[in-house]
Short mmCIF file of C-alpha atoms in Angstrom, two decimals:
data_model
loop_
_atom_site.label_atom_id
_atom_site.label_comp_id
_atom_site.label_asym_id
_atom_site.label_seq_id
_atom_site.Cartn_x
_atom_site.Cartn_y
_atom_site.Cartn_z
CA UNK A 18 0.00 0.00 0.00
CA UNK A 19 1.41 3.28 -1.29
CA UNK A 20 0.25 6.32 1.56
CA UNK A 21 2.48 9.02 -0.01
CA UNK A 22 0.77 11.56 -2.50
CA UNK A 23 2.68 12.42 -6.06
CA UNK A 24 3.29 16.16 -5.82
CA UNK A 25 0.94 16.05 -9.22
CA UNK A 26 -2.46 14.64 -6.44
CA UNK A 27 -0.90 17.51 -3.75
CA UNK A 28 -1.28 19.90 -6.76
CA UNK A 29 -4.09 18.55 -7.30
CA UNK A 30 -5.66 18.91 -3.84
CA UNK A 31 -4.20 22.25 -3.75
CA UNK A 32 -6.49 23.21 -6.64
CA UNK A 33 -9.26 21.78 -5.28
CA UNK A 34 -8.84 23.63 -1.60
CA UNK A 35 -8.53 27.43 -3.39
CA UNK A 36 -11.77 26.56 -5.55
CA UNK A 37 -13.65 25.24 -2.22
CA UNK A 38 -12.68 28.77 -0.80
CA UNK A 39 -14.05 30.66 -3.38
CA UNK A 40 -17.38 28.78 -3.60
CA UNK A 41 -18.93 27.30 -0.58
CA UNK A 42 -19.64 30.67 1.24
CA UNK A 43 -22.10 31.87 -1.80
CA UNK A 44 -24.34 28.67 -1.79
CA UNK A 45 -27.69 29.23 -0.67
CA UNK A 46 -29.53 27.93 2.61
CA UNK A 47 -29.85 24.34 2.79
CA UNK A 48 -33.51 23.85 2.68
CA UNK A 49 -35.63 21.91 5.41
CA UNK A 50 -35.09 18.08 6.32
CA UNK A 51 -38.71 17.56 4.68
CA UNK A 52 -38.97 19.74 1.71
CA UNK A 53 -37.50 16.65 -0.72
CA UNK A 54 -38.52 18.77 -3.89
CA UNK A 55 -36.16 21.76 -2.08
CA UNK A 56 -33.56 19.18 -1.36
CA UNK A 57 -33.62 17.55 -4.90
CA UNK A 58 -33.17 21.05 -5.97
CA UNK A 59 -30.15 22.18 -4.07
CA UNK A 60 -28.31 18.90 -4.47
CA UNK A 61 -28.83 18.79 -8.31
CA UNK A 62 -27.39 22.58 -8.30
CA UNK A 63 -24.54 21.38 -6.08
CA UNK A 64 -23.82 18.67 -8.46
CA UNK A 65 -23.53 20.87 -11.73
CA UNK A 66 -21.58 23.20 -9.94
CA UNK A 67 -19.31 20.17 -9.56
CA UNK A 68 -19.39 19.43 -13.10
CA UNK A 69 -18.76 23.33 -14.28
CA UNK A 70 -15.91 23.28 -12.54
CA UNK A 71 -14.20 19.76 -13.56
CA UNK A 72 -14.77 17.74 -10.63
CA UNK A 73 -17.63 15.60 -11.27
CA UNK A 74 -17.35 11.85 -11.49
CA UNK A 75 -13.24 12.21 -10.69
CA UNK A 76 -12.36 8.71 -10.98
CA UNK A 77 -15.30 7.35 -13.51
CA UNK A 78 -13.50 6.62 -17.17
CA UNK A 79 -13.31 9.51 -19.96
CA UNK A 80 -15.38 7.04 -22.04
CA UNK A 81 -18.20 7.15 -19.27
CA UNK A 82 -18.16 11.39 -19.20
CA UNK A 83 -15.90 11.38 -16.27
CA UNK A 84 -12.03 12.38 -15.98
CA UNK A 85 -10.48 8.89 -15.47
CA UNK A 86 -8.63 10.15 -12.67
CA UNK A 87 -6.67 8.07 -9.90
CA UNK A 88 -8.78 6.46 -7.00
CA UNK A 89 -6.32 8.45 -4.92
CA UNK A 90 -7.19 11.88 -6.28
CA UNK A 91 -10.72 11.03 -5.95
CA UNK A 92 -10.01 9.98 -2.43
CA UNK A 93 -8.26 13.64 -2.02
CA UNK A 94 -11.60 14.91 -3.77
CA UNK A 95 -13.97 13.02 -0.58
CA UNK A 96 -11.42 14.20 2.36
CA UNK A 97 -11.40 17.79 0.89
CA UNK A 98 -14.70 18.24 0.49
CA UNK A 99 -15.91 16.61 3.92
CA UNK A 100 -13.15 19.06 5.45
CA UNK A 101 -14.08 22.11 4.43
CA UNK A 102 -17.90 21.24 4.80
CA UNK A 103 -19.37 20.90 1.24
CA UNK A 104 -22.49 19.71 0.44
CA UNK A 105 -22.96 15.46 0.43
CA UNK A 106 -23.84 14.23 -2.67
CA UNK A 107 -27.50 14.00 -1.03
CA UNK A 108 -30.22 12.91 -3.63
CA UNK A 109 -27.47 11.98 -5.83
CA UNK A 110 -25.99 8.90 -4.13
CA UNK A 111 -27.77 6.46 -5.89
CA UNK A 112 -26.65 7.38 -9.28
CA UNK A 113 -23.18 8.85 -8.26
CA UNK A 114 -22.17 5.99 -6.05
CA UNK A 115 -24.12 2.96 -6.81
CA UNK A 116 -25.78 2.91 -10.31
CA UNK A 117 -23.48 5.24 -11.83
CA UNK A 118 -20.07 3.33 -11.53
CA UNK A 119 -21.95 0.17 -12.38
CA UNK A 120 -22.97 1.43 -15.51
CA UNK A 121 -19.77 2.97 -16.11
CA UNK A 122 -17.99 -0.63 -15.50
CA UNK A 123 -20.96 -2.96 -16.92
CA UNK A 124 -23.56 -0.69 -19.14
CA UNK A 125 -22.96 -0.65 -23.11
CA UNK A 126 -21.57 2.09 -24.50
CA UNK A 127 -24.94 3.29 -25.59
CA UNK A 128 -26.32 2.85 -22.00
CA UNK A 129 -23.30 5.07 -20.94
CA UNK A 130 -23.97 7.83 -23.35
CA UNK A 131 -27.70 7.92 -22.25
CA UNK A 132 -27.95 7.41 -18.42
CA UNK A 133 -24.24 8.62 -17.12
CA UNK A 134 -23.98 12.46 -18.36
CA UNK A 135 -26.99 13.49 -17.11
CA UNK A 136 -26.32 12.03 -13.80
CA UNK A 137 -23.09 14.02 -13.48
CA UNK A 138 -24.56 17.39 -14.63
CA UNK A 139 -27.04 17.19 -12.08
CA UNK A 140 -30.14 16.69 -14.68
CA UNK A 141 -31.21 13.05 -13.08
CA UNK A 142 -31.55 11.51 -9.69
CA UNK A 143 -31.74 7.60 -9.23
CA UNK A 144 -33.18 5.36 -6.25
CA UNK A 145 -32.35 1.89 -5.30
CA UNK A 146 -35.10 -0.89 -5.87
CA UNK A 147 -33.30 -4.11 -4.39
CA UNK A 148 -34.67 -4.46 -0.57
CA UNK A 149 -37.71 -6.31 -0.78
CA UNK A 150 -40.24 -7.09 2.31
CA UNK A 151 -40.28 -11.14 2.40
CA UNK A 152 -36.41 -11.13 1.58
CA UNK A 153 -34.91 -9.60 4.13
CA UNK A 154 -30.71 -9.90 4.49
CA UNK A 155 -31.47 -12.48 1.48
CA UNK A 156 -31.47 -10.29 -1.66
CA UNK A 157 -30.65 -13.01 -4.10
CA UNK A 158 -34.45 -14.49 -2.46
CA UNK A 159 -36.43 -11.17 -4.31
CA UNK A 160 -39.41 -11.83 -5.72
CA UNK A 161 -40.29 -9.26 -8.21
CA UNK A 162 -41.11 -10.69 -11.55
CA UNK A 163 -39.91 -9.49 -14.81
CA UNK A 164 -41.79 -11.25 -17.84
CA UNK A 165 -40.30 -10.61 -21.30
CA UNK A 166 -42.93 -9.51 -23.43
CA UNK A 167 -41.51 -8.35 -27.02
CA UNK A 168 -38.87 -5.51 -26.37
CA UNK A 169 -40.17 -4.81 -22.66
CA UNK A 170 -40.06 -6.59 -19.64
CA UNK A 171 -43.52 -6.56 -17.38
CA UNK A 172 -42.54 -5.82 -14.06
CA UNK A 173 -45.06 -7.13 -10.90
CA UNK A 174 -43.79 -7.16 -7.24
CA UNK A 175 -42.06 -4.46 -4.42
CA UNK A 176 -39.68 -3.11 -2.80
CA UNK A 177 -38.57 -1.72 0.31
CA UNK A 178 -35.90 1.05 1.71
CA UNK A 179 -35.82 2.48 -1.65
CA UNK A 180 -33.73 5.31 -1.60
CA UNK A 181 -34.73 8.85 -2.66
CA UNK A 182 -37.42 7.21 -4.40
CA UNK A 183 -39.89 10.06 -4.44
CA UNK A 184 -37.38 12.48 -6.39
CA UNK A 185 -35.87 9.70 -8.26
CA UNK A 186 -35.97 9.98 -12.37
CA UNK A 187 -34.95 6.17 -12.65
CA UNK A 188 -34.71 3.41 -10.35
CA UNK A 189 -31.44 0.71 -10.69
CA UNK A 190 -34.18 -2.17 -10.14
CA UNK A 191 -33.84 -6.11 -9.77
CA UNK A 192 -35.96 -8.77 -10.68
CA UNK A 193 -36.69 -12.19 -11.26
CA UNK A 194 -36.09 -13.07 -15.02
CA UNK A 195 -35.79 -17.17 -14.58
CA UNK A 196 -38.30 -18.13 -11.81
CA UNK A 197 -36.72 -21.98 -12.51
CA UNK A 198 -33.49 -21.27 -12.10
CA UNK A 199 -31.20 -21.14 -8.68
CA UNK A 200 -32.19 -17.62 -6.58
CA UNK A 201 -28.35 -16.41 -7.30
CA UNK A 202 -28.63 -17.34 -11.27
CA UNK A 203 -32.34 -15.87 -12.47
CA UNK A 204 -31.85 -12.07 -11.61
CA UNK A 205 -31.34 -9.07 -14.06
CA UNK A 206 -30.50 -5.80 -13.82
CA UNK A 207 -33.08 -3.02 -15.34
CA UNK A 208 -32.85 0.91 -14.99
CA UNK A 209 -36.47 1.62 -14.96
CA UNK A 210 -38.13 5.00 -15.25
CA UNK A 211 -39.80 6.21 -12.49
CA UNK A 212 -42.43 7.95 -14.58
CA UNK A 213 -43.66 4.86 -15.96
CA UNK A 214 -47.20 3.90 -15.40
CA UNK A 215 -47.71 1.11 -12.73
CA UNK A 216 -45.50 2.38 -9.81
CA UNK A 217 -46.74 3.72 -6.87
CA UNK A 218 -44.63 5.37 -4.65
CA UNK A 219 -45.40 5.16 -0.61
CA UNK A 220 -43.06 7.25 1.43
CA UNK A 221 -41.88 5.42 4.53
CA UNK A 222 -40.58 7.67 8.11
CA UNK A 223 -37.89 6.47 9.89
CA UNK A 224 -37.01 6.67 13.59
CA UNK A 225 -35.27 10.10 13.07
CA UNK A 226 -38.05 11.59 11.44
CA UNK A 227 -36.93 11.70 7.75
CA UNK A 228 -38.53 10.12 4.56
CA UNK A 229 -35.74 9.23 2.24
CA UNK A 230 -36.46 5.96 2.04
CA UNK A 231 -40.33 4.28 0.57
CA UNK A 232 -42.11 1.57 -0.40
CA UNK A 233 -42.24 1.01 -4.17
CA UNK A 234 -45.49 -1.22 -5.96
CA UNK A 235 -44.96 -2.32 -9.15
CA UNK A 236 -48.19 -3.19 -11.47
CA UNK A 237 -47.30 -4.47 -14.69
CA UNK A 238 -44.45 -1.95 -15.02
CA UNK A 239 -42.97 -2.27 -18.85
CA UNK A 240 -39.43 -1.46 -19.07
CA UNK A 241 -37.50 -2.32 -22.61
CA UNK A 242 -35.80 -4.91 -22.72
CA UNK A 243 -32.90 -2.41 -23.89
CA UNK A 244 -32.38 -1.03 -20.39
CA UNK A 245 -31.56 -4.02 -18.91
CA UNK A 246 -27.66 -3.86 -18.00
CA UNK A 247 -25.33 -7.21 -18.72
CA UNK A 248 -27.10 -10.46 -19.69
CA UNK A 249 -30.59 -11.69 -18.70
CA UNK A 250 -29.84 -13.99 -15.40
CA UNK A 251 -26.64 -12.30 -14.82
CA UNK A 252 -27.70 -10.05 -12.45
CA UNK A 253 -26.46 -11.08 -9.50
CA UNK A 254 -22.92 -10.65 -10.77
CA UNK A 255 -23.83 -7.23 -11.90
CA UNK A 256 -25.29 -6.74 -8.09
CA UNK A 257 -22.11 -7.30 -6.94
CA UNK A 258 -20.06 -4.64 -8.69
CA UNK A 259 -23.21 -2.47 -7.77
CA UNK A 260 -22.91 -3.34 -4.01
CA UNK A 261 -18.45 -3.54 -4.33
CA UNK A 262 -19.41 0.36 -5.00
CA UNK A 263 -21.50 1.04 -1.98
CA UNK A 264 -19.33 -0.90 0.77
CA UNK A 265 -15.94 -0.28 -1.02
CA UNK A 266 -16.61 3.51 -1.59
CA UNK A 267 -19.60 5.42 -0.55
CA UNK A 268 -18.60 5.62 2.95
CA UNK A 269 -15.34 7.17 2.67
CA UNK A 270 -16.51 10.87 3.07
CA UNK A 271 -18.11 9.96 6.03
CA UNK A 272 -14.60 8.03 7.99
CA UNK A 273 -13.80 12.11 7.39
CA UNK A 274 -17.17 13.69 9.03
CA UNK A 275 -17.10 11.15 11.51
CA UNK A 276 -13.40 12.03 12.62
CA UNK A 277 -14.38 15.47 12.50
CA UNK A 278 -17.55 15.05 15.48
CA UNK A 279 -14.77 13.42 17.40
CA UNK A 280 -12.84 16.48 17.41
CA UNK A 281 -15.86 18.44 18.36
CA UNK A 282 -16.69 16.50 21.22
CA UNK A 283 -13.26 16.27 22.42
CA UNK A 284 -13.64 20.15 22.41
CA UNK A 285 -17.00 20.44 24.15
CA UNK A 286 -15.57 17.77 27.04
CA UNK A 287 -12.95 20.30 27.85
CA UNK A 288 -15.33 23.19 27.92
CA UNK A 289 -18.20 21.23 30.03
CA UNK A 290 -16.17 19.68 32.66
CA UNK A 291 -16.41 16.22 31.36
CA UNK A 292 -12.45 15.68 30.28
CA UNK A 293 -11.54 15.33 33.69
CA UNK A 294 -12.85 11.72 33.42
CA UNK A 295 -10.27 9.74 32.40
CA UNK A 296 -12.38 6.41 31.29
CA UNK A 297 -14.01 8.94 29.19
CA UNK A 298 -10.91 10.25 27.52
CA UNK A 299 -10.04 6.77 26.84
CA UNK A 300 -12.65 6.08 25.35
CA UNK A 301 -12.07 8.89 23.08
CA UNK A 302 -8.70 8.38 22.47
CA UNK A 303 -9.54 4.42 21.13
CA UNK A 304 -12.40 5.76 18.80
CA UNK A 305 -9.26 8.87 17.39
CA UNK A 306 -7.51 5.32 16.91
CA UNK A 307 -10.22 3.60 15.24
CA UNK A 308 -11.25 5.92 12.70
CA UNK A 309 -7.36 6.74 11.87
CA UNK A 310 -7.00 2.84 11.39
CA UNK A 311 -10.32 2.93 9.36
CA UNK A 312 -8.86 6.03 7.57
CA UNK A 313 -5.76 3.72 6.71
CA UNK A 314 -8.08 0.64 5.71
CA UNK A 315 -10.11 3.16 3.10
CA UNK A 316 -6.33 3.92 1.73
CA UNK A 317 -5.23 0.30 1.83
CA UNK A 318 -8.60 -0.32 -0.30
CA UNK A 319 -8.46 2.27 -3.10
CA UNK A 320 -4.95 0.98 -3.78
CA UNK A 321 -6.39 -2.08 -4.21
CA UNK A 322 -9.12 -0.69 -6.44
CA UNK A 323 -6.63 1.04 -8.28
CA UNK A 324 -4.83 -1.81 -8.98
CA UNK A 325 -7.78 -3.95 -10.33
CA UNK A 326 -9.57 -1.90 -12.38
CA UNK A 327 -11.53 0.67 -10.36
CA UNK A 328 -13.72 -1.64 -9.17
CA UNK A 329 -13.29 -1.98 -5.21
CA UNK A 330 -13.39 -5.82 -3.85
CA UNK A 331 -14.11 -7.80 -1.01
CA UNK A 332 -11.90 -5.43 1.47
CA UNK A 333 -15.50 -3.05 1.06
CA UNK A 334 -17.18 -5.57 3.69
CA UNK A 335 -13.93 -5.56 6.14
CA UNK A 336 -14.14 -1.53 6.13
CA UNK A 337 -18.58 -1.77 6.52
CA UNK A 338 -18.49 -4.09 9.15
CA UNK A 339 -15.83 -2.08 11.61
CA UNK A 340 -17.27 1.12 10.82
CA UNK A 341 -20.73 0.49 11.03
CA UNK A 342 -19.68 -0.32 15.00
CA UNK A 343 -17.53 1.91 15.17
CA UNK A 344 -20.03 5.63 14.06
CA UNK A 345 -22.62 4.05 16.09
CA UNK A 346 -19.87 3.99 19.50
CA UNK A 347 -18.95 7.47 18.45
CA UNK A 348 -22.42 8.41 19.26
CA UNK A 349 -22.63 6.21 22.20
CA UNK A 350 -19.62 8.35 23.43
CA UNK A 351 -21.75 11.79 22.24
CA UNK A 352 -24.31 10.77 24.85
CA UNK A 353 -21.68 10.07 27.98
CA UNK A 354 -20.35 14.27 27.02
CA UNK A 355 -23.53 15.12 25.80
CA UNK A 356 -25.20 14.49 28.69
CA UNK A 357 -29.45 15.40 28.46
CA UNK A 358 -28.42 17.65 25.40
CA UNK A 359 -27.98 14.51 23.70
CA UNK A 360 -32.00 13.91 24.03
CA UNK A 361 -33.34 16.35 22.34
CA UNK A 362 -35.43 15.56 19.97
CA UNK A 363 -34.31 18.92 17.90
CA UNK A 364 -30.31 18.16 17.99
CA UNK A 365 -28.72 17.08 15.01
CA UNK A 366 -26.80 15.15 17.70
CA UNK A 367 -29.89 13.01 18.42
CA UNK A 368 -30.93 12.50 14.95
CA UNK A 369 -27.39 11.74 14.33
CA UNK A 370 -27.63 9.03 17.02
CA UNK A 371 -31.18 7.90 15.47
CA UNK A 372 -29.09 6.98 11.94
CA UNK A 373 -26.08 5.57 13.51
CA UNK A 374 -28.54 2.75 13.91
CA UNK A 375 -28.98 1.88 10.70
CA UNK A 376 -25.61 1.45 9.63
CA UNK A 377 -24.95 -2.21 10.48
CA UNK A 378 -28.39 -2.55 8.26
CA UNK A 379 -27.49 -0.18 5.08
CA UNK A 380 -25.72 -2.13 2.41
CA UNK A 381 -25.50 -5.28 3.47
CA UNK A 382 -26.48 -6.07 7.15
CA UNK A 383 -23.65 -6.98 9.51
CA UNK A 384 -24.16 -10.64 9.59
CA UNK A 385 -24.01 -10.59 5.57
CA UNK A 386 -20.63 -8.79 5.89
CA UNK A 387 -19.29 -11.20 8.51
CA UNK A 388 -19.98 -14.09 5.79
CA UNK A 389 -18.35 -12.48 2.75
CA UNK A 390 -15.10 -11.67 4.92
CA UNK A 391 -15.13 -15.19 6.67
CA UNK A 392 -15.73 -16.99 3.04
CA UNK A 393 -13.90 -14.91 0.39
CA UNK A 394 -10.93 -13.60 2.30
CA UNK A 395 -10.22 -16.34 5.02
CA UNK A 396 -11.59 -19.12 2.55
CA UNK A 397 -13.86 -20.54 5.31
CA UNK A 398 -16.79 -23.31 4.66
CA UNK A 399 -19.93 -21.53 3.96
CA UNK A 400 -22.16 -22.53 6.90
CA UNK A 401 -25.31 -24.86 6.70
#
């Protein structure tokens, strides 16, 4: 594993810093929590604003509208922005981090020139259909039916958790293609409009209040046949480099934020008294270890990725299993200097706390991670 930066990726990040400076303080209010048409909105802007000034989709290939630049410079690109408090990629982080660089690595070259440029211009916003209510941890066990019917598939089933579905323009969606076959071997991969007639979108609120995730019906949905990405039945292969994306990659910005709220509440402990406790500076000081070691793992993984194509592997579920633990802890530890502050309903502490939950559930539960590392790294018998 390489750590050290060319002077070229310094130069790079140097770049990046000044333009970060001039920008960020003339963005507009972020809208409210609940105003998703507001939120669409600003993220979209965000997003072209990105791709005006060269930095959208960094590391996706020139043939796939991005700059083919090294997963270390786009790494650079995630620490910068998190550091100097840029907008997340919000609504976007379907189609920038999941269905985006799976069409990039998978779609045909047509399927790039339709569905990837307007994704990094800010024009389009996707949603996740995969989740499904009788499958559970199980995704290869989804139900939804795909019949071929001429150039369209006819699309019957649900799904669950779908992400930013309300907003979404297109949904990366999978389905059953081969009801006969083995539940790994008769899944495809469609990109299906969310405009089409059939779906019904039910908005679902989680335990902090938000509603970026819904319920999704699907009544004899027709989606061609030509937006179906890789072979019929080979979509749980294609599932993988989808989900490679979301464990390997999506979460990186976040090891930043999340080192960041440990500095803040290693501040606010000196101001409130509550440093003098020395199990509590302990604990602090192990989770300033754990995210730097997480920090090193992310680094250890894009060299990897860099190495193999651009497409991250297995190392994805080593990094999602220890920091899914490890941001929920950190907000364990928010509590303890916290104190009742940390109840309030109206802190984005609390709320903070409230998602922290979810993270050993979001892309791939923890028991699903545990499996991957204990089969495809330490080459362990699948259990019965």
């Amino acid at each position: 594993m390489d750590l050290s930066y060319t002077p070229e990726e310094e130069e790079f990040r140097a770049r990046l810093r000044e333009w970060l400076a001039k920008v960020l303080p003339g963005l507009p209010p972020k809208p409210s929590p609940d105003d998703w048409p507001g939120r669409r909105a600003y993220d979209l802007g965000w997003q072209r604003m990105l791709y005006d000034a060269g930095y959208a989709g960094l590391h996706w290939p020139a043939d796939a509208g991005g700059r083919g630049v090294t997963p270390t410079q786009h790494l650079i690109f995630l620490e910068e922005t998190e550091k100097a408090g840029a907008p997340y990629v919000g609504a976007n982080f379907v189609g920038l981090l999941h269905a985006g660089p799976t069409i990039a690595a998978e779609g045909s070259a047509g399927q790039r020139a339709r569905w990837l440029p307007p994704v990094l211009r800010g024009e389009e916003v996707w949603c996740q259909g995969f989740s499904e209510p009788d499958a559970g941890s199980d995704l290869a066990a989804l139900r939804t039916r795909a019949r071929r019917d001429g150039d369209d598939y006819v699309v019957n089933g649900s799904k669950i958790w779908t992400s930013h579905a309300e907003v979404a323009d297109w949904c990366e969606l999978l389905v059953r293609t081969d009801a006969k076959a083995p539940k790994h071997c008769g899944i495809s991969w469609l990109a299906m409009p969310m405009d089409a007639p059939g779906i019904t979108v039910r908005p679902l609120r989680t335990l902090a209040g938000s509603t970026e995730f819904a319920e999704v019906f699907l009544d004899d949905v027709r989606v061609p046949v030509a937006n179906r990405v890789g072979e019929e039945n080979d979509g749980w292969r294609v599932t993988m480099v989808t989900l490679s994306f979301e464990r390997g990659t999506a979460f990186v910005g976040e090891v930043v934020a999340c080192r960041r709220v440990l500095g803040e509440l290693a501040r606010e402990a000196r101001k409130n008294g509550r440093w003098d406790d020395a199990v509590l500076r302990r604990r602090l000081g192990r989770l300033n270890a754990e995210f730097r070691a997480l920090w090193r793992l992310t680094q250890w993984n894009v060299s990897e990725s860099e190495r193999s194509g651009g497409v991250p592997g297995v190392g994805g579920s080593v990094f999602k299993l220890r920091y899914s633990r490890a941001r929920q802890d950190l907000y364990d530890a928010a509590a303890d200097v916290l104190g009742p502050e940390a109840l309030d309903l109206d802190s984005r502490w609390t709320l903070d706390r409230l998602s922290s939950l979810s993270y050993t559930i979001a892309a791939g539960t923890s028991q699903i991670q545990r499996n991957i590392v204990a089969e495809r790294i330490l080459g362990l018998p699948k259990g019965r």
